[in-house]
PDB file of C-alpha atoms in Angstrom:
ATOM      1  CA  MET A  74       0.000   0.000   0.000  1.00  0.00           C
ATOM      2  CA  THR A  75       1.332   3.449  -0.887  1.00  0.00           C
ATOM      3  CA  ALA A  76       1.754   6.202   1.677  1.00  0.00           C
ATOM      4  CA  SER A  77      -1.063   8.245   0.136  1.00  0.00           C
ATOM      5  CA  THR A  78      -3.424   5.248   0.299  1.00  0.00           C
ATOM      6  CA  ARG A  79      -2.571   4.677   3.950  1.00  0.00           C
ATOM      7  CA  LEU A  80      -3.063   8.363   4.715  1.00  0.00           C
ATOM      8  CA  ALA A  81      -6.450   8.367   2.974  1.00  0.00           C
ATOM      9  CA  LEU A  82      -7.545   5.286   4.922  1.00  0.00           C
ATOM     10  CA  THR A  83      -6.394   6.834   8.184  1.00  0.00           C
ATOM     11  CA  ARG A  84      -8.241  10.073   7.478  1.00  0.00           C
ATOM     12  CA  SER A  85     -11.464   8.260   6.591  1.00  0.00           C
ATOM     13  CA  THR A  86     -11.181   6.138   9.738  1.00  0.00           C
ATOM     14  CA  LEU A  87     -10.651   9.231  11.896  1.00  0.00           C
ATOM     15  CA  ARG A  88     -13.663  10.927  10.278  1.00  0.00           C
ATOM     16  CA  LEU A  89     -15.827   8.149  11.724  1.00  0.00           C
ATOM     17  CA  PHE A  90     -15.727  10.223  14.905  1.00  0.00           C
ATOM     18  CA  ASP A  91     -16.646  13.600  13.352  1.00  0.00           C
ATOM     19  CA  ASP A  92     -20.413  13.179  13.735  1.00  0.00           C
ATOM     20  CA  ALA A  93     -20.648  14.648  17.221  1.00  0.00           C
ATOM     21  CA  ALA A  94     -18.814  17.836  16.244  1.00  0.00           C
ATOM     22  CA  ALA A  95     -20.772  18.215  12.975  1.00  0.00           C
ATOM     23  CA  LEU A  96     -24.061  17.616  14.775  1.00  0.00           C
ATOM     24  CA  LYS A  97     -23.150  20.141  17.468  1.00  0.00           C
ATOM     25  CA  VAL A  98     -22.397  22.763  14.783  1.00  0.00           C
ATOM     26  CA  ALA A  99     -25.665  21.998  12.964  1.00  0.00           C
ATOM     27  CA  LEU A 100     -27.738  22.179  16.151  1.00  0.00           C
ATOM     28  CA  SER A 101     -26.108  25.398  17.342  1.00  0.00           C
ATOM     29  CA  TYR A 102     -26.695  26.967  13.900  1.00  0.00           C
ATOM     30  CA  GLY A 103     -30.319  25.886  13.959  1.00  0.00           C
ATOM     31  CA  LEU A 104     -32.422  27.106  11.038  1.00  0.00           C
ATOM     32  CA  GLY A 105     -30.022  29.944  10.305  1.00  0.00           C
ATOM     33  CA  MET A 106     -32.528  32.708  11.054  1.00  0.00           C
ATOM     34  CA  GLN A 107     -29.669  34.886  12.315  1.00  0.00           C
ATOM     35  CA  ASP A 108     -28.172  34.948   8.799  1.00  0.00           C
ATOM     36  CA  GLY A 109     -31.303  36.036   6.960  1.00  0.00           C
ATOM     37  CA  PRO A 110     -33.559  34.525   4.306  1.00  0.00           C
ATOM     38  CA  ILE A 111     -30.798  33.784   1.774  1.00  0.00           C
ATOM     39  CA  TRP A 112     -27.709  32.922   3.798  1.00  0.00           C
ATOM     40  CA  GLY A 113     -29.580  31.048   6.543  1.00  0.00           C
ATOM     41  CA  PRO A 114     -30.862  28.292   4.234  1.00  0.00           C
ATOM     42  CA  ILE A 115     -27.437  28.103   2.565  1.00  0.00           C
ATOM     43  CA  GLY A 116     -25.869  27.522   5.995  1.00  0.00           C
ATOM     44  CA  VAL A 117     -28.488  24.893   6.872  1.00  0.00           C
ATOM     45  CA  ALA A 118     -27.883  23.155   3.525  1.00  0.00           C
ATOM     46  CA  GLY A 119     -24.142  23.149   4.201  1.00  0.00           C
ATOM     47  CA  ASN A 120     -24.710  21.500   7.582  1.00  0.00           C
ATOM     48  CA  LEU A 121     -27.030  18.892   6.036  1.00  0.00           C
ATOM     49  CA  PHE A 122     -24.529  18.161   3.255  1.00  0.00           C
ATOM     50  CA  THR A 123     -21.789  17.723   5.857  1.00  0.00           C
ATOM     51  CA  LEU A 124     -23.882  15.273   7.887  1.00  0.00           C
ATOM     52  CA  ALA A 125     -24.925  13.351   4.749  1.00  0.00           C
ATOM     53  CA  TYR A 126     -21.284  13.219   3.598  1.00  0.00           C
ATOM     54  CA  LEU A 127     -20.195  11.759   6.924  1.00  0.00           C
ATOM     55  CA  GLN A 128     -22.902   9.069   6.803  1.00  0.00           C
ATOM     56  CA  ALA A 129     -22.084   8.132   3.199  1.00  0.00           C
ATOM     57  CA  GLU A 130     -18.417   7.957   4.166  1.00  0.00           C
ATOM     58  CA  LYS A 131     -19.222   5.565   7.011  1.00  0.00           C
ATOM     59  CA  ILE A 132     -21.114   3.263   4.676  1.00  0.00           C
ATOM     60  CA  GLY A 133     -18.238   3.434   2.180  1.00  0.00           C
ATOM     61  CA  TRP A 134     -15.790   2.638   4.972  1.00  0.00           C
ATOM     62  CA  LEU A 135     -17.870  -0.391   5.992  1.00  0.00           C
ATOM     63  CA  ILE A 136     -17.863  -1.571   2.366  1.00  0.00           C
ATOM     64  CA  ASP A 137     -14.108  -0.966   1.945  1.00  0.00           C
ATOM     65  CA  THR A 138     -13.274  -2.887   5.120  1.00  0.00           C
ATOM     66  CA  GLY A 139     -15.499  -5.812   4.110  1.00  0.00           C
ATOM     67  CA  LEU A 140     -17.820  -5.389   7.078  1.00  0.00           C
ATOM     68  CA  LEU A 141     -20.725  -4.627   4.737  1.00  0.00           C
ATOM     69  CA  LYS A 142     -21.291  -6.707   1.612  1.00  0.00           C
ATOM     70  CA  VAL A 143     -23.234  -5.045  -1.200  1.00  0.00           C
ATOM     71  CA  SER A 144     -23.531  -5.369  -4.961  1.00  0.00           C
ATOM     72  CA  GLU A 145     -21.131  -3.460  -7.215  1.00  0.00           C
ATOM     73  CA  GLU A 146     -24.014  -1.225  -8.293  1.00  0.00           C
ATOM     74  CA  THR A 147     -24.847  -0.319  -4.682  1.00  0.00           C
ATOM     75  CA  GLU A 148     -21.180   0.275  -3.911  1.00  0.00           C
ATOM     76  CA  PHE A 149     -20.944   2.639  -6.900  1.00  0.00           C
ATOM     77  CA  LYS A 150     -24.059   4.508  -5.729  1.00  0.00           C
ATOM     78  CA  VAL A 151     -22.728   4.838  -2.170  1.00  0.00           C
ATOM     79  CA  LYS A 152     -19.329   6.080  -3.335  1.00  0.00           C
ATOM     80  CA  THR A 153     -20.918   8.485  -5.823  1.00  0.00           C
ATOM     81  CA  SER A 154     -23.267   9.886  -3.165  1.00  0.00           C
ATOM     82  CA  HIS A 155     -20.292  10.268  -0.824  1.00  0.00           C
ATOM     83  CA  LYS A 156     -18.428  12.310  -3.431  1.00  0.00           C
ATOM     84  CA  LEU A 157     -21.559  14.276  -4.327  1.00  0.00           C
ATOM     85  CA  PHE A 158     -22.217  15.319  -0.708  1.00  0.00           C
ATOM     86  CA  TRP A 159     -18.508  16.091  -0.299  1.00  0.00           C
ATOM     87  CA  SER A 160     -18.685  18.310  -3.396  1.00  0.00           C
ATOM     88  CA  LEU A 161     -21.849  20.048  -2.218  1.00  0.00           C
ATOM     89  CA  TYR A 162     -20.556  20.843   1.252  1.00  0.00           C
ATOM     90  CA  ALA A 163     -17.240  22.045  -0.221  1.00  0.00           C
ATOM     91  CA  PHE A 164     -19.131  24.268  -2.669  1.00  0.00           C
ATOM     92  CA  VAL A 165     -21.306  25.758   0.089  1.00  0.00           C
ATOM     93  CA  GLY A 166     -18.124  26.465   2.074  1.00  0.00           C
ATOM     94  CA  LEU A 167     -16.633  28.210  -0.961  1.00  0.00           C
ATOM     95  CA  VAL A 168     -19.747  30.344  -1.482  1.00  0.00           C
ATOM     96  CA  LYS A 169     -19.775  31.352   2.195  1.00  0.00           C
ATOM     97  CA  SER A 170     -16.065  32.190   2.046  1.00  0.00           C
ATOM     98  CA  ILE A 171     -16.609  34.384  -1.018  1.00  0.00           C
ATOM     99  CA  ARG A 172     -19.259  36.248   0.992  1.00  0.00           C
ATOM    100  CA  ALA A 173     -16.771  36.717   3.856  1.00  0.00           C
ATOM    101  CA  LEU A 174     -14.103  37.844   1.381  1.00  0.00           C
ATOM    102  CA  HIS A 175     -16.494  40.422  -0.071  1.00  0.00           C
ATOM    103  CA  ALA A 176     -17.417  41.674   3.419  1.00  0.00           C
ATOM    104  CA  SER A 177     -13.754  41.997   4.386  1.00  0.00           C
ATOM    105  CA  ALA A 178     -13.002  43.838   1.127  1.00  0.00           C
ATOM    106  CA  GLN A 179     -15.850  46.261   1.882  1.00  0.00           C
ATOM    107  CA  LEU A 180     -14.456  46.761   5.391  1.00  0.00           C
ATOM    108  CA  LEU A 181     -11.033  47.454   3.886  1.00  0.00           C
ATOM    109  CA  LYS A 182     -12.535  50.242   1.747  1.00  0.00           C
ATOM    110  CA  SER A 183     -14.445  51.771   4.666  1.00  0.00           C
ATOM    111  CA  ARG A 184     -13.389  55.156   6.037  1.00  0.00           C
ATOM    112  CA  GLN A 185     -13.775  53.859   9.594  1.00  0.00           C
ATOM    113  CA  ARG A 186     -11.995  50.602   8.962  1.00  0.00           C
ATOM    114  CA  PRO A 187     -10.656  48.834  12.023  1.00  0.00           C
ATOM    115  CA  ARG A 188      -6.956  48.093  12.409  1.00  0.00           C
ATOM    116  CA  CYS A 189      -7.606  44.412  11.758  1.00  0.00           C
ATOM    117  CA  ALA A 190      -9.252  45.015   8.341  1.00  0.00           C
ATOM    118  CA  GLN A 191      -6.154  44.063   6.333  1.00  0.00           C
ATOM    119  CA  ALA A 192      -5.583  40.934   8.415  1.00  0.00           C
ATOM    120  CA  ARG A 193      -9.231  39.895   7.972  1.00  0.00           C
ATOM    121  CA  PHE A 194      -8.968  40.411   4.223  1.00  0.00           C
ATOM    122  CA  THR A 195      -5.771  38.357   4.043  1.00  0.00           C
ATOM    123  CA  GLN A 196      -7.342  35.542   6.076  1.00  0.00           C
ATOM    124  CA  ALA A 197     -10.497  35.593   3.931  1.00  0.00           C
ATOM    125  CA  SER A 198      -8.377  35.516   0.744  1.00  0.00           C
ATOM    126  CA  LEU A 199      -6.360  32.543   1.980  1.00  0.00           C
ATOM    127  CA  THR A 200      -9.508  30.695   3.082  1.00  0.00           C
ATOM    128  CA  THR A 201     -11.262  31.275  -0.243  1.00  0.00           C
ATOM    129  CA  THR A 202      -8.199  30.070  -2.162  1.00  0.00           C
ATOM    130  CA  LYS A 203      -8.031  26.906  -0.054  1.00  0.00           C
ATOM    131  CA  LEU A 204     -11.742  26.202  -0.504  1.00  0.00           C
ATOM    132  CA  LEU A 205     -11.514  26.779  -4.263  1.00  0.00           C
ATOM    133  CA  LEU A 206      -8.747  24.167  -4.415  1.00  0.00           C
ATOM    134  CA  ASP A 207     -10.955  21.831  -2.337  1.00  0.00           C
ATOM    135  CA  VAL A 208     -13.849  22.201  -4.791  1.00  0.00           C
ATOM    136  CA  VAL A 209     -11.610  21.601  -7.821  1.00  0.00           C
ATOM    137  CA  HIS A 210     -10.170  18.523  -6.102  1.00  0.00           C
ATOM    138  CA  VAL A 211     -13.388  16.930  -4.895  1.00  0.00           C
ATOM    139  CA  VAL A 212     -15.370  17.508  -8.090  1.00  0.00           C
ATOM    140  CA  SER A 213     -12.564  15.828 -10.021  1.00  0.00           C
ATOM    141  CA  TRP A 214     -13.479  12.581  -8.195  1.00  0.00           C
ATOM    142  CA  LEU A 215     -17.110  12.637  -9.363  1.00  0.00           C
ATOM    143  CA  PRO A 216     -18.073  10.332 -12.242  1.00  0.00           C
ATOM    144  CA  ARG A 217     -17.343  11.443 -15.804  1.00  0.00           C
ATOM    145  CA  GLY A 218     -20.011  13.803 -17.069  1.00  0.00           C
ATOM    146  CA  TRP A 219     -20.598  15.474 -13.682  1.00  0.00           C
ATOM    147  CA  LEU A 220     -19.018  18.900 -14.125  1.00  0.00           C
ATOM    148  CA  TRP A 221     -15.296  18.113 -14.585  1.00  0.00           C
ATOM    149  CA  GLY A 222     -15.569  14.741 -12.840  1.00  0.00           C
ATOM    150  CA  SER A 223     -12.856  12.257 -13.820  1.00  0.00           C
ATOM    151  CA  ALA A 224     -11.307  14.844 -16.165  1.00  0.00           C
ATOM    152  CA  LEU A 225      -8.116  15.291 -14.137  1.00  0.00           C
ATOM    153  CA  GLN A 226      -5.403  12.675 -14.045  1.00  0.00           C
ATOM    154  CA  THR A 227      -4.828  11.162 -10.613  1.00  0.00           C
ATOM    155  CA  GLN A 228      -1.489  12.933 -10.136  1.00  0.00           C
ATOM    156  CA  HIS A 229      -3.101  16.295 -10.971  1.00  0.00           C
ATOM    157  CA  ALA A 230      -5.963  15.718  -8.519  1.00  0.00           C
ATOM    158  CA  SER A 231      -3.419  14.639  -5.895  1.00  0.00           C
ATOM    159  CA  GLY A 232      -1.338  17.751  -6.570  1.00  0.00           C
ATOM    160  CA  ILE A 233      -4.384  19.960  -6.081  1.00  0.00           C
ATOM    161  CA  ALA A 234      -5.237  18.096  -2.864  1.00  0.00           C
ATOM    162  CA  THR A 235      -1.677  18.621  -1.630  1.00  0.00           C
ATOM    163  CA  LEU A 236      -1.879  22.347  -2.415  1.00  0.00           C
ATOM    164  CA  ALA A 237      -5.214  22.526  -0.584  1.00  0.00           C
ATOM    165  CA  ALA A 238      -3.683  20.798   2.445  1.00  0.00           C
ATOM    166  CA  ILE A 239      -0.742  23.220   2.448  1.00  0.00           C
ATOM    167  CA  MET A 240      -3.168  26.137   2.137  1.00  0.00           C
ATOM    168  CA  GLY A 241      -5.097  24.673   5.069  1.00  0.00           C
ATOM    169  CA  LEU A 242      -1.942  24.865   7.179  1.00  0.00           C
ATOM    170  CA  VAL A 243      -1.272  28.423   5.988  1.00  0.00           C
ATOM    171  CA  VAL A 244      -4.863  29.432   6.848  1.00  0.00           C
ATOM    172  CA  HIS A 245      -4.570  27.807  10.271  1.00  0.00           C
ATOM    173  CA  TYR A 246      -1.242  29.355  11.229  1.00  0.00           C
ATOM    174  CA  ASN A 247      -2.151  32.750   9.798  1.00  0.00           C
ATOM    175  CA  GLY A 248      -5.361  32.594  11.838  1.00  0.00           C
ATOM    176  CA  MET A 249      -3.396  31.686  14.972  1.00  0.00           C
ATOM    177  CA  ARG A 250      -1.341  34.849  14.490  1.00  0.00           C
ATOM    178  CA  LEU A 251      -4.549  36.886  14.539  1.00  0.00           C
ATOM    179  CA  LEU A 252      -5.772  35.571  17.890  1.00  0.00           C
ATOM    180  CA  PRO A 253      -5.434  37.876  20.885  1.00  0.00           C
ATOM    181  CA  ARG A 254      -2.249  37.241  22.838  1.00  0.00           C
ATOM    182  CA  LYS A 255      -2.429  36.366  26.501  1.00  0.00           C
TER     183      LYS A 255
END
């Protein structure tokens, strides 16, 4: 087994325990009334896509480990639904990050902009870039004919995933710099 295969298996096994955190986020967000009639439902949809993705991943994991025996057709449907929900929740994240990027750009142009406006804009730019890479990566794993599904060669999709992971680290450590110091 290659290192990337082992890493992917480890990540999917660890995600078996993500339900509690995802459910907590979804319940605390509620129906999204605080975000208005457009962004509230988008946030709710993102939470539902995340929860559906996690459940489809669990079923896929059970199939991959041999604990659940299904027909090839059912396995294909489960794995396709897993990738579809992954794509949808990544896309919702990208749309929300574009909104945050726009808001931070508006704040940057404001006459009464706070001192942190540039840092917020930088963080929003990094986050949006990372999420764009995520969307390009995940959609590339969808079946042929679904957007650009299966159009990228494996090494290209892996390269994009690696860039997204690096951007994730950059976003994290840049965000840590922005936290108040104790």
